[in-house]
CSV table of C-alpha atoms in Angstrom, one decimal:
chain,number,residue,atom,x,y,z
B,1085,MET,CA,0.0,0.0,0.0
B,1086,PRO,CA,1.2,3.5,-0.6
B,1087,TYR,CA,2.9,5.4,2.2
B,1088,THR,CA,1.2,8.8,1.8
B,1089,LYS,CA,2.3,12.2,2.9
B,1090,ARG,CA,-0.7,12.5,5.2
B,1091,HIS,CA,0.2,9.1,6.8
B,1092,ARG,CA,3.8,10.2,7.4
B,1093,LEU,CA,2.6,13.4,9.1
B,1094,VAL,CA,0.5,11.6,11.6
B,1095,THR,CA,2.9,8.8,12.4
B,1096,THR,CA,5.8,11.3,12.6
B,1097,ALA,CA,3.9,13.6,14.9
B,1098,VAL,CA,3.0,10.9,17.3
B,1099,ALA,CA,6.0,8.6,17.0
B,1100,VAL,CA,8.9,11.1,16.9
B,1101,ALA,CA,7.5,13.1,19.9
B,1102,LEU,CA,7.5,10.0,22.0
B,1103,GLY,CA,10.8,8.7,20.8
B,1104,ALA,CA,9.1,5.7,19.3
B,1105,THR,CA,10.1,4.1,16.0
B,1106,ALA,CA,8.1,5.5,13.1
B,1107,LEU,CA,5.3,3.1,12.2
B,1108,ALA,CA,5.7,1.1,9.0
B,1109,ALA,CA,2.9,1.8,6.5
B,1110,CYS,CA,1.6,-1.8,6.7
B,1111,GLY,CA,2.3,-2.6,10.3
B,1112,SER,CA,5.1,-4.3,12.1
B,1113,GLY,CA,3.8,-7.8,12.6
B,1114,ASN,CA,6.4,-10.5,12.0
B,1115,GLY,CA,4.3,-13.2,10.5
B,1116,ASP,CA,0.9,-14.1,9.0
B,1117,SER,CA,-1.4,-17.1,8.8
B,1118,GLU,CA,-0.4,-18.0,5.2
B,1119,THR,CA,3.3,-18.6,6.2
B,1120,GLU,CA,2.6,-20.6,9.4
B,1121,SER,CA,3.5,-24.2,9.3
B,1122,GLY,CA,1.1,-25.1,12.1
B,1123,PRO,CA,-2.0,-23.8,13.9
B,1124,VAL,CA,-2.2,-20.2,14.9
B,1125,SER,CA,-3.2,-19.2,18.5
B,1126,LEU,CA,-4.3,-15.7,19.2
B,1127,THR,CA,-5.0,-13.9,22.4
B,1128,TYR,CA,-7.7,-11.2,22.6
B,1129,TRP,CA,-8.0,-8.7,25.4
B,1130,THR,CA,-11.6,-7.4,25.8
B,1131,TRP,CA,-14.0,-6.1,28.4
B,1132,THR,CA,-17.2,-7.0,26.5
B,1133,PRO,CA,-19.4,-9.4,28.5
B,1134,GLY,CA,-20.2,-12.7,26.8
B,1135,MET,CA,-17.3,-12.3,24.3
B,1136,ASP,CA,-16.1,-15.9,25.1
B,1137,LYS,CA,-19.4,-17.2,23.7
B,1138,VAL,CA,-19.0,-15.2,20.5
B,1139,VAL,CA,-15.4,-16.3,20.1
B,1140,ASP,CA,-16.5,-19.9,20.5
B,1141,LEU,CA,-18.5,-19.5,17.2
B,1142,TRP,CA,-15.2,-18.6,15.5
B,1143,ASN,CA,-13.2,-21.4,17.1
B,1144,LYS,CA,-15.8,-24.0,16.0
B,1145,GLY,CA,-16.3,-22.5,12.6
B,1146,PRO,CA,-14.1,-20.3,10.5
B,1147,GLY,CA,-11.2,-20.5,13.0
B,1148,LYS,CA,-11.3,-24.3,12.9
B,1149,LYS,CA,-11.3,-24.3,9.2
B,1150,ASN,CA,-8.4,-21.9,9.0
B,1151,ARG,CA,-6.6,-23.4,12.0
B,1152,ILE,CA,-6.8,-20.0,13.9
B,1153,THR,CA,-7.8,-20.3,17.5
B,1154,VAL,CA,-8.7,-17.2,19.6
B,1155,THR,CA,-8.5,-17.1,23.4
B,1156,VAL,CA,-10.4,-14.3,25.3
B,1157,LYS,CA,-8.7,-12.7,28.3
B,1158,LYS,CA,-11.3,-10.5,30.1
B,1159,GLN,CA,-10.0,-7.1,31.1
B,1160,ALA,CA,-11.1,-3.8,32.7
B,1161,SER,CA,-12.2,-1.1,30.3
B,1162,GLY,CA,-11.2,2.5,29.7
B,1163,ASP,CA,-7.9,4.0,30.7
B,1164,THR,CA,-7.0,1.0,32.8
B,1165,LEU,CA,-6.9,-1.3,29.7
B,1166,VAL,CA,-5.0,1.3,27.7
B,1167,THR,CA,-2.3,1.5,30.4
B,1168,LYS,CA,-2.1,-2.3,30.6
B,1169,ILE,CA,-1.7,-2.6,26.8
B,1170,LEU,CA,1.1,0.0,26.7
B,1171,THR,CA,2.9,-1.6,29.7
B,1172,ALA,CA,2.7,-5.0,27.9
B,1173,HIS,CA,3.8,-3.5,24.6
B,1174,LYS,CA,6.8,-1.9,26.3
B,1175,ALA,CA,7.9,-5.4,27.3
B,1176,GLY,CA,7.1,-6.7,23.8
B,1177,LYS,CA,4.3,-8.9,25.3
B,1178,ALA,CA,1.1,-7.3,24.2
B,1179,PRO,CA,-1.7,-9.7,23.1
B,1180,ASP,CA,-2.5,-10.2,19.4
B,1181,LEU,CA,-5.8,-8.4,19.6
B,1182,VAL,CA,-7.2,-5.7,21.8
B,1183,GLN,CA,-10.5,-3.9,22.2
B,1184,ALA,CA,-10.0,-0.2,22.2
B,1185,GLU,CA,-12.4,2.8,22.5
B,1186,TYR,CA,-12.2,5.1,19.5
B,1187,GLN,CA,-10.7,8.0,21.5
B,1188,ALA,CA,-7.9,5.7,22.8
B,1189,LEU,CA,-6.7,4.8,19.3
B,1190,PRO,CA,-4.3,7.8,18.9
B,1191,THR,CA,-2.7,7.0,22.2
B,1192,LEU,CA,-2.1,3.4,21.2
B,1193,VAL,CA,-0.9,4.4,17.7
B,1194,SER,CA,1.4,7.1,19.0
B,1195,ASN,CA,3.1,4.4,21.1
B,1196,ASP,CA,3.5,2.1,18.1
B,1197,ALA,CA,1.2,-0.4,19.8
B,1198,LEU,CA,-1.3,-0.9,17.0
B,1199,ALA,CA,-0.4,-2.3,13.6
B,1200,ASP,CA,-1.8,-0.9,10.3
B,1201,ILE,CA,-4.0,-3.7,9.0
B,1202,SER,CA,-5.3,-1.8,5.9
B,1203,GLY,CA,-3.9,-4.6,3.7
B,1204,ASP,CA,-5.5,-7.3,5.7
B,1205,VAL,CA,-9.2,-6.3,6.1
B,1206,GLY,CA,-10.4,-6.6,2.5
B,1207,ASP,CA,-13.4,-4.5,1.8
B,1208,ALA,CA,-14.5,-4.2,5.4
B,1209,LYS,CA,-14.8,-0.4,5.0
B,1210,SER,CA,-18.0,-1.0,3.0
B,1211,SER,CA,-19.7,-2.4,6.1
B,1212,PHE,CA,-19.5,0.9,8.0
B,1213,ALA,CA,-20.7,4.5,7.7
B,1214,ASP,CA,-17.9,6.8,6.6
B,1215,GLY,CA,-17.9,8.8,9.9
B,1216,VAL,CA,-17.5,5.5,11.8
B,1217,TRP,CA,-14.8,4.0,9.7
B,1218,GLN,CA,-12.8,7.3,9.8
B,1219,GLN,CA,-12.4,6.9,13.6
B,1220,THR,CA,-10.2,3.8,13.0
B,1221,THR,CA,-8.0,5.4,10.3
B,1222,LEU,CA,-7.2,8.7,12.1
B,1223,GLY,CA,-7.7,10.4,8.8
B,1224,THR,CA,-4.9,8.5,7.1
B,1225,ASP,CA,-4.7,5.7,4.5
B,1226,ALA,CA,-3.8,3.3,7.4
B,1227,VAL,CA,-6.4,1.2,9.3
B,1228,TYR,CA,-5.6,0.7,12.9
B,1229,ALA,CA,-8.7,-1.3,14.0
B,1230,VAL,CA,-12.1,-2.6,12.8
B,1231,PRO,CA,-15.2,-0.8,14.3
B,1232,GLN,CA,-17.2,-2.9,16.7
B,1233,ASP,CA,-19.9,-0.9,18.4
B,1234,ILE,CA,-21.0,2.7,18.2
B,1235,GLY,CA,-23.0,5.2,20.2
B,1236,PRO,CA,-24.9,7.5,17.8
B,1237,MET,CA,-26.5,10.3,19.8
B,1238,MET,CA,-30.2,11.0,19.8
B,1239,PHE,CA,-33.0,12.7,21.7
B,1240,TYR,CA,-35.2,10.9,24.2
B,1241,TYR,CA,-38.4,12.5,25.6
B,1242,ARG,CA,-41.5,11.6,27.7
B,1243,ALA,CA,-44.1,11.6,24.9
B,1244,ASP,CA,-47.0,11.7,27.4
B,1245,LEU,CA,-45.6,14.8,29.2
B,1246,PHE,CA,-44.7,16.6,26.0
B,1247,GLU,CA,-48.4,16.1,25.0
B,1248,LYS,CA,-49.6,17.2,28.4
B,1249,TYR,CA,-47.7,20.5,28.3
B,1250,GLY,CA,-48.2,21.1,24.6
B,1251,LEU,CA,-44.5,20.8,23.7
B,1252,ALA,CA,-43.2,20.1,20.2
B,1253,VAL,CA,-40.3,17.8,19.8
B,1254,PRO,CA,-37.3,20.1,19.0
B,1255,THR,CA,-35.6,19.7,15.6
B,1256,THR,CA,-33.1,22.5,16.2
B,1257,TRP,CA,-31.1,23.6,19.2
B,1258,ASP,CA,-32.9,26.9,19.2
B,1259,GLU,CA,-36.2,25.0,19.4
B,1260,PHE,CA,-34.7,22.9,22.2
B,1261,ALA,CA,-33.9,26.1,24.2
B,1262,ARG,CA,-37.4,27.4,23.6
B,1263,THR,CA,-38.9,24.1,24.7
B,1264,ALA,CA,-36.9,24.2,27.9
B,1265,ARG,CA,-38.3,27.6,28.7
B,1266,GLU,CA,-41.8,26.7,27.8
B,1267,LEU,CA,-41.8,23.7,30.1
B,1268,LYS,CA,-40.3,25.8,32.9
B,1269,LYS,CA,-43.1,28.3,32.5
B,1270,ALA,CA,-45.8,25.7,32.4
B,1271,ALA,CA,-44.3,23.5,35.2
B,1272,PRO,CA,-41.7,25.3,37.3
B,1273,ASP,CA,-40.9,22.2,39.2
B,1274,LYS,CA,-39.8,20.3,36.1
B,1275,ASP,CA,-36.8,20.4,33.9
B,1276,LEU,CA,-36.4,19.5,30.2
B,1277,THR,CA,-33.0,18.0,31.0
B,1278,THR,CA,-29.8,18.5,32.9
B,1279,PHE,CA,-26.2,19.5,31.9
B,1280,SER,CA,-24.0,16.9,33.5
B,1281,ALA,CA,-20.5,18.1,33.9
B,1282,GLY,CA,-19.3,14.6,34.8
B,1283,ASP,CA,-19.9,13.3,31.3
B,1284,SER,CA,-17.1,14.5,29.1
B,1285,GLY,CA,-18.1,11.9,26.4
B,1286,LEU,CA,-21.5,13.6,26.0
B,1287,PHE,CA,-20.0,17.0,25.6
B,1288,ALA,CA,-17.4,15.7,23.1
B,1289,GLY,CA,-20.2,14.1,21.1
B,1290,LEU,CA,-22.2,17.4,21.1
B,1291,ALA,CA,-19.1,19.3,19.9
B,1292,GLN,CA,-18.5,16.6,17.2
B,1293,GLN,CA,-22.0,17.1,15.9
B,1294,ALA,CA,-21.3,20.9,15.7
B,1295,GLY,CA,-18.3,20.3,13.6
B,1296,ALA,CA,-15.5,20.4,16.1
B,1297,LYS,CA,-12.1,18.7,15.5
B,1298,TRP,CA,-10.3,18.9,18.7
B,1299,TRP,CA,-7.0,17.3,17.6
B,1300,THR,CA,-5.4,17.6,14.2
B,1301,THR,CA,-1.8,17.5,12.9
B,1302,SER,CA,0.2,20.2,11.3
B,1303,GLY,CA,3.5,19.0,9.8
B,1304,ASP,CA,5.1,16.9,12.6
B,1305,GLN,CA,3.1,18.6,15.3
B,1306,TRP,CA,-0.2,18.2,17.0
B,1307,LYS,CA,-2.7,21.1,16.9
B,1308,VAL,CA,-5.3,21.3,19.7
B,1309,SER,CA,-8.5,23.2,19.0
B,1310,ILE,CA,-10.7,22.2,21.8
B,1311,ASN,CA,-11.8,25.9,22.1
B,1312,ASP,CA,-12.6,26.2,18.4
B,1313,ALA,CA,-15.7,28.1,17.2
B,1314,ALA,CA,-17.9,25.0,17.0
B,1315,THR,CA,-17.2,24.0,20.6
B,1316,ARG,CA,-17.5,27.5,21.9
B,1317,LYS,CA,-21.0,27.5,20.3
B,1318,VAL,CA,-21.9,24.4,22.2
B,1319,ALA,CA,-20.4,25.6,25.5
B,1320,LYS,CA,-22.1,29.0,25.2
B,1321,PHE,CA,-25.5,27.4,24.4
B,1322,TRP,CA,-25.5,25.0,27.4
B,1323,GLY,CA,-23.9,27.5,29.8
B,1324,ALA,CA,-26.6,30.0,29.0
B,1325,LEU,CA,-29.4,27.5,29.7
B,1326,VAL,CA,-27.8,26.5,33.0
B,1327,LYS,CA,-27.2,30.2,34.1
B,1328,GLU,CA,-30.8,31.1,33.2
B,1329,GLY,CA,-32.2,28.1,35.1
B,1330,ALA,CA,-34.0,26.8,32.1
B,1331,ILE,CA,-32.4,23.3,32.7
B,1332,ASP,CA,-30.9,21.6,35.7
B,1333,ASN,CA,-27.2,21.5,36.4
B,1334,GLN,CA,-26.9,18.3,38.3
B,1335,PRO,CA,-24.8,15.2,37.3
B,1336,MET,CA,-26.4,12.1,35.8
B,1337,TYR,CA,-26.2,8.5,37.0
B,1338,THR,CA,-27.0,9.4,40.6
B,1339,PRO,CA,-30.0,8.4,42.8
B,1340,ALA,CA,-31.3,11.9,42.5
B,1341,TRP,CA,-31.1,11.8,38.7
B,1342,ASN,CA,-32.7,8.4,38.5
B,1343,LYS,CA,-35.6,9.7,40.6
B,1344,ALA,CA,-36.0,12.8,38.4
B,1345,LEU,CA,-36.4,10.5,35.4
B,1346,ASN,CA,-38.7,8.1,37.1
B,1347,THR,CA,-41.0,10.7,38.6
B,1348,GLY,CA,-41.2,13.0,35.5
B,1349,LYS,CA,-39.2,15.8,37.1
B,1350,GLN,CA,-36.8,15.6,34.1
B,1351,ILE,CA,-38.7,14.8,30.9
B,1352,ALA,CA,-36.0,14.5,28.2
B,1353,TRP,CA,-32.5,13.2,27.8
B,1354,VAL,CA,-29.8,13.9,25.2
B,1355,SER,CA,-28.2,10.4,25.0
B,1356,ALA,CA,-27.2,7.7,22.6
B,1357,VAL,CA,-28.5,4.5,21.2
B,1358,TRP,CA,-27.7,2.5,24.4
B,1359,ALA,CA,-30.1,4.7,26.5
B,1360,PRO,CA,-32.9,2.1,26.7
B,1361,GLY,CA,-30.8,-0.1,28.9
B,1362,THR,CA,-30.1,2.8,31.3
B,1363,LEU,CA,-33.7,4.0,31.4
B,1364,THR,CA,-34.8,0.4,32.2
B,1365,THR,CA,-32.8,0.6,35.4
B,1366,ALA,CA,-33.1,4.4,36.2
B,1367,ALA,CA,-36.8,4.9,35.4
B,1368,PRO,CA,-38.6,1.6,35.5
B,1369,ASP,CA,-42.0,3.1,36.3
B,1370,THR,CA,-42.0,5.1,33.0
B,1371,LYS,CA,-41.5,2.2,30.6
B,1372,GLY,CA,-43.5,2.8,27.4
B,1373,LYS,CA,-43.8,6.5,28.0
B,1374,TRP,CA,-40.6,7.6,26.3
B,1375,ALA,CA,-40.0,8.1,22.6
B,1376,MET,CA,-36.8,8.6,20.6
B,1377,ALA,CA,-36.1,11.2,17.9
B,1378,PRO,CA,-33.0,12.5,16.1
B,1379,LEU,CA,-30.7,14.9,17.9
B,1380,PRO,CA,-31.7,18.6,17.4
B,1381,GLN,CA,-29.6,20.3,14.7
B,1382,TRP,CA,-27.7,23.6,14.7
B,1383,SER,CA,-29.6,24.7,11.5
B,1384,ALA,CA,-32.7,23.2,9.9
B,1385,SER,CA,-30.6,22.3,6.8
B,1386,GLU,CA,-28.2,20.1,8.7
B,1387,ASN,CA,-28.6,16.4,9.4
B,1388,ARG,CA,-25.8,14.9,11.5
B,1389,THR,CA,-25.2,13.4,14.9
B,1390,GLY,CA,-22.3,12.9,17.3
B,1391,SER,CA,-21.0,9.8,19.0
B,1392,TRP,CA,-21.1,8.9,22.7
B,1393,GLY,CA,-19.2,5.7,23.3
B,1394,GLY,CA,-18.1,2.9,21.0
B,1395,SER,CA,-15.1,0.7,20.5
B,1396,SER,CA,-13.1,-1.2,18.0
B,1397,THR,CA,-10.9,-4.3,17.6
B,1398,GLY,CA,-7.2,-3.7,16.9
B,1399,VAL,CA,-4.2,-5.8,16.1
B,1400,THR,CA,-1.0,-5.1,18.1
B,1401,THR,CA,2.4,-4.6,16.6
B,1402,ASP,CA,3.7,-7.3,18.9
B,1403,SER,CA,1.5,-9.9,17.2
B,1404,GLU,CA,3.5,-12.4,15.1
B,1405,HIS,CA,0.2,-13.3,13.3
B,1406,ARG,CA,-1.1,-9.9,12.0
B,1407,GLU,CA,-2.9,-11.3,9.0
B,1408,ALA,CA,-4.7,-14.0,11.1
B,1409,ALA,CA,-5.6,-11.5,13.8
B,1410,ALA,CA,-7.0,-9.1,11.2
B,1411,GLU,CA,-9.0,-11.9,9.7
B,1412,PHE,CA,-10.6,-12.6,13.1
B,1413,ALA,CA,-11.2,-8.9,13.8
B,1414,THR,CA,-13.0,-8.5,10.4
B,1415,TRP,CA,-15.1,-11.6,11.0
B,1416,LEU,CA,-16.1,-10.5,14.5
B,1417,ASN,CA,-17.4,-7.2,13.3
B,1418,THR,CA,-18.8,-7.9,9.9
B,1419,ASP,CA,-20.1,-11.5,9.9
B,1420,GLY,CA,-23.8,-11.8,10.4
B,1421,GLU,CA,-23.6,-14.7,12.8
B,1422,ALA,CA,-20.9,-13.0,14.9
B,1423,LEU,CA,-22.9,-9.7,15.0
B,1424,ASN,CA,-26.1,-11.4,16.1
B,1425,ALA,CA,-24.1,-13.2,18.8
B,1426,LEU,CA,-22.6,-9.9,19.9
B,1427,ALA,CA,-26.0,-8.3,20.2
B,1428,LYS,CA,-27.4,-11.3,22.1
B,1429,GLU,CA,-24.5,-12.1,24.4
B,1430,SER,CA,-23.0,-8.7,24.8
B,1431,GLY,CA,-25.8,-6.2,24.3
B,1432,ILE,CA,-23.9,-4.1,21.9
B,1433,TYR,CA,-25.2,-1.8,19.1
B,1434,PRO,CA,-23.1,-2.9,16.1
B,1435,ALA,CA,-21.1,-0.5,14.0
B,1436,ALA,CA,-21.7,-2.6,10.9
B,1437,THR,CA,-24.7,-1.0,9.1
B,1438,ASN,CA,-26.2,-4.2,7.8
B,1439,ALA,CA,-26.6,-5.5,11.3
B,1440,GLN,CA,-28.4,-2.5,12.7
B,1441,THR,CA,-31.8,-3.5,11.3
B,1442,SER,CA,-31.5,-7.3,11.3
B,1443,GLY,CA,-31.4,-10.1,13.8
B,1444,ALA,CA,-31.7,-8.8,17.3
B,1445,PHE,CA,-32.6,-5.4,16.0
B,1446,LEU,CA,-35.7,-6.4,14.1
B,1447,LYS,CA,-37.7,-5.6,17.2
B,1448,PRO,CA,-37.5,-2.5,19.3
B,1449,PRO,CA,-36.0,-2.6,22.9
B,1450,ALA,CA,-38.6,-3.8,25.4
B,1451,TYR,CA,-38.6,-0.4,27.1
B,1452,PHE,CA,-39.6,1.2,23.7
B,1453,SER,CA,-41.9,-1.6,22.5
B,1454,HIS,CA,-44.5,1.0,21.4
B,1455,GLN,CA,-42.0,2.5,19.0
B,1456,ALA,CA,-41.8,-0.2,16.4
B,1457,ASP,CA,-39.3,1.7,14.1
B,1458,PHE,CA,-36.8,2.4,17.0
B,1459,TYR,CA,-33.9,0.6,15.4
B,1460,LYS,CA,-34.8,1.6,11.8
B,1461,LYS,CA,-34.7,5.2,13.0
B,1462,ALA,CA,-31.5,4.6,15.0
B,1463,ALA,CA,-29.8,3.1,11.9
B,1464,GLY,CA,-30.7,6.2,9.9
B,1465,ILE,CA,-29.3,8.4,12.6
B,1466,ALA,CA,-26.1,6.4,12.8
B,1467,GLU,CA,-25.5,6.9,9.1
B,1468,THR,CA,-25.2,10.7,9.8
B,1469,THR,CA,-22.4,10.3,12.3
B,1470,ALA,CA,-20.0,13.3,12.0
B,1471,PRO,CA,-16.3,12.7,11.7
B,1472,SER,CA,-14.3,12.9,14.9
B,1473,ALA,CA,-10.7,14.0,15.6
B,1474,TRP,CA,-9.1,12.4,18.6
B,1475,GLY,CA,-5.6,12.9,20.0
B,1476,PRO,CA,-3.0,11.2,22.2
B,1477,ASN,CA,-4.2,12.7,25.5
B,1478,VAL,CA,-8.0,12.5,25.5
B,1479,ASN,CA,-7.9,11.3,29.1
B,1480,VAL,CA,-6.3,14.6,30.2
B,1481,ALA,CA,-8.8,16.6,28.2
B,1482,TYR,CA,-11.7,14.7,29.8
B,1483,THR,CA,-10.4,15.2,33.3
B,1484,ALA,CA,-9.9,18.9,32.6
B,1485,PHE,CA,-13.5,19.0,31.4
B,1486,LYS,CA,-14.9,17.5,34.6
B,1487,ASP,CA,-12.9,19.9,36.7
B,1488,ALA,CA,-13.5,23.1,34.9
B,1489,PHE,CA,-17.1,22.5,33.7
B,1490,GLY,CA,-18.0,20.9,37.0
B,1491,ALA,CA,-17.1,24.1,38.8
B,1492,ALA,CA,-18.8,26.2,36.1
B,1493,ALA,CA,-22.0,24.2,36.2
B,1494,LYS,CA,-22.2,24.3,40.0
B,1495,ASN,CA,-21.6,28.0,40.1
B,1496,LYS,CA,-23.5,28.8,36.9
B,1497,SER,CA,-20.5,30.7,35.7
B,1498,ASP,CA,-19.1,31.1,32.2
B,1499,PHE,CA,-18.8,27.8,30.3
B,1500,VAL,CA,-16.5,29.3,27.6
B,1501,THR,CA,-14.0,30.3,30.2
B,1502,ALA,CA,-14.1,26.6,31.4
B,1503,LEU,CA,-13.5,25.6,27.8
B,1504,HIS,CA,-10.4,27.7,27.6
B,1505,THR,CA,-9.1,26.0,30.7
B,1506,MET,CA,-9.7,22.6,29.1
B,1507,GLN,CA,-7.7,23.8,26.1
B,1508,ASP,CA,-4.8,25.1,28.1
B,1509,ASP,CA,-4.6,22.0,30.3
B,1510,THR,CA,-4.6,19.7,27.2
B,1511,VAL,CA,-1.9,21.7,25.4
B,1512,ALA,CA,0.3,21.9,28.5
B,1513,ASP,CA,0.1,18.1,28.9
B,1514,LEU,CA,1.1,17.5,25.3
B,1515,LYS,CA,4.1,19.7,25.7
B,1516,LYS,CA,5.0,18.0,29.0
B,1517,GLN,CA,4.9,14.6,27.2
B,1518,GLY,CA,7.3,15.9,24.6
B,1519,PHE,CA,4.9,16.3,21.7
B,1520,GLY,CA,5.4,19.2,19.3
B,1521,VAL,CA,2.4,21.5,19.5
B,1522,ALA,CA,1.5,23.9,16.7
B,1523,ARG,CA,0.0,27.2,17.5
């Protein structure tokens, strides 16, 4: 495959700054399944529940035929797993395959921990929406993972209470703000929703929808634009609603938040496709009273959404069986039987578009049994996922968000000022790590 200028810029920006060896265009695995004289055994680190049952299908089917056996090693998720992967890679002992959240991919790539499998995944790209596939390429010609699950964002609301108070489902963010005010006027004890400063992923998804690109490269340097115009627009919008008192300013996933949803004190929620599972636990008494709609847009002519959550399957540079590992990763995330098993055993919403309206997704979630087209509508929304732009220190940016926005939400102070703090902390950390940072 060609080693493009754009690819060189990204790998140089992340590898040179860390003192790592620049990544080879087609990965650095030392072997492949075609040249093996015997069976291939692969190890897969993942946190997904029920993955061992899904992998059994491979081991008894395609894997047995191709003499490729995969062993699942259950791990913790999030930053804990990223740290463990990097530690193992430093010792040259990383597993063959790893599950990685999309925002963690730049960190793993910058440490030369993930192989470029672009030459080993065939036409897998055709199985995914462009905005989803882009998250595994980092905007290059390389492919560092195969998408597994996604979290397209959407709008959830109490249909019965919207009808009671004469509220229209907002299609733009301006309408969303008016709806919040109309509800507060009609029922002062209720809130349309809350701004949760503890959920950095939610804010990142909202910024993504608005067109933000928080990390990009310029030559051999990273450019951080967390306080770009798109994100300032999002911060200003939500900060104004909090300051005005039009919405609540309390965190989500607390007993108080659960009670607000369950009693109808909060009647809407900006969330993602996985929300039905949360609502089932948080608001059991309101089953059948909620409905789902697309996320409000910044202008009536737009049609895009952001992502909140999701992960992929990558092949490490320590694997001596890169081609075999890529074959499994592709099967796991594009094969119909595998995807049905992932939905059944693991409860994931698949990144592969063909699986989003078949198998387990032919019927709506039990909590939304009245909305027969739930998954058909969700699949349409997923297709509009906006491109993202992650960097090598997302964890630092997310921590800065929780600190700065947490204080701003509590005090009802300026969210844009908090955004600048988030920008400054992220840039300072990149420089501290030794990355070149463009102005």
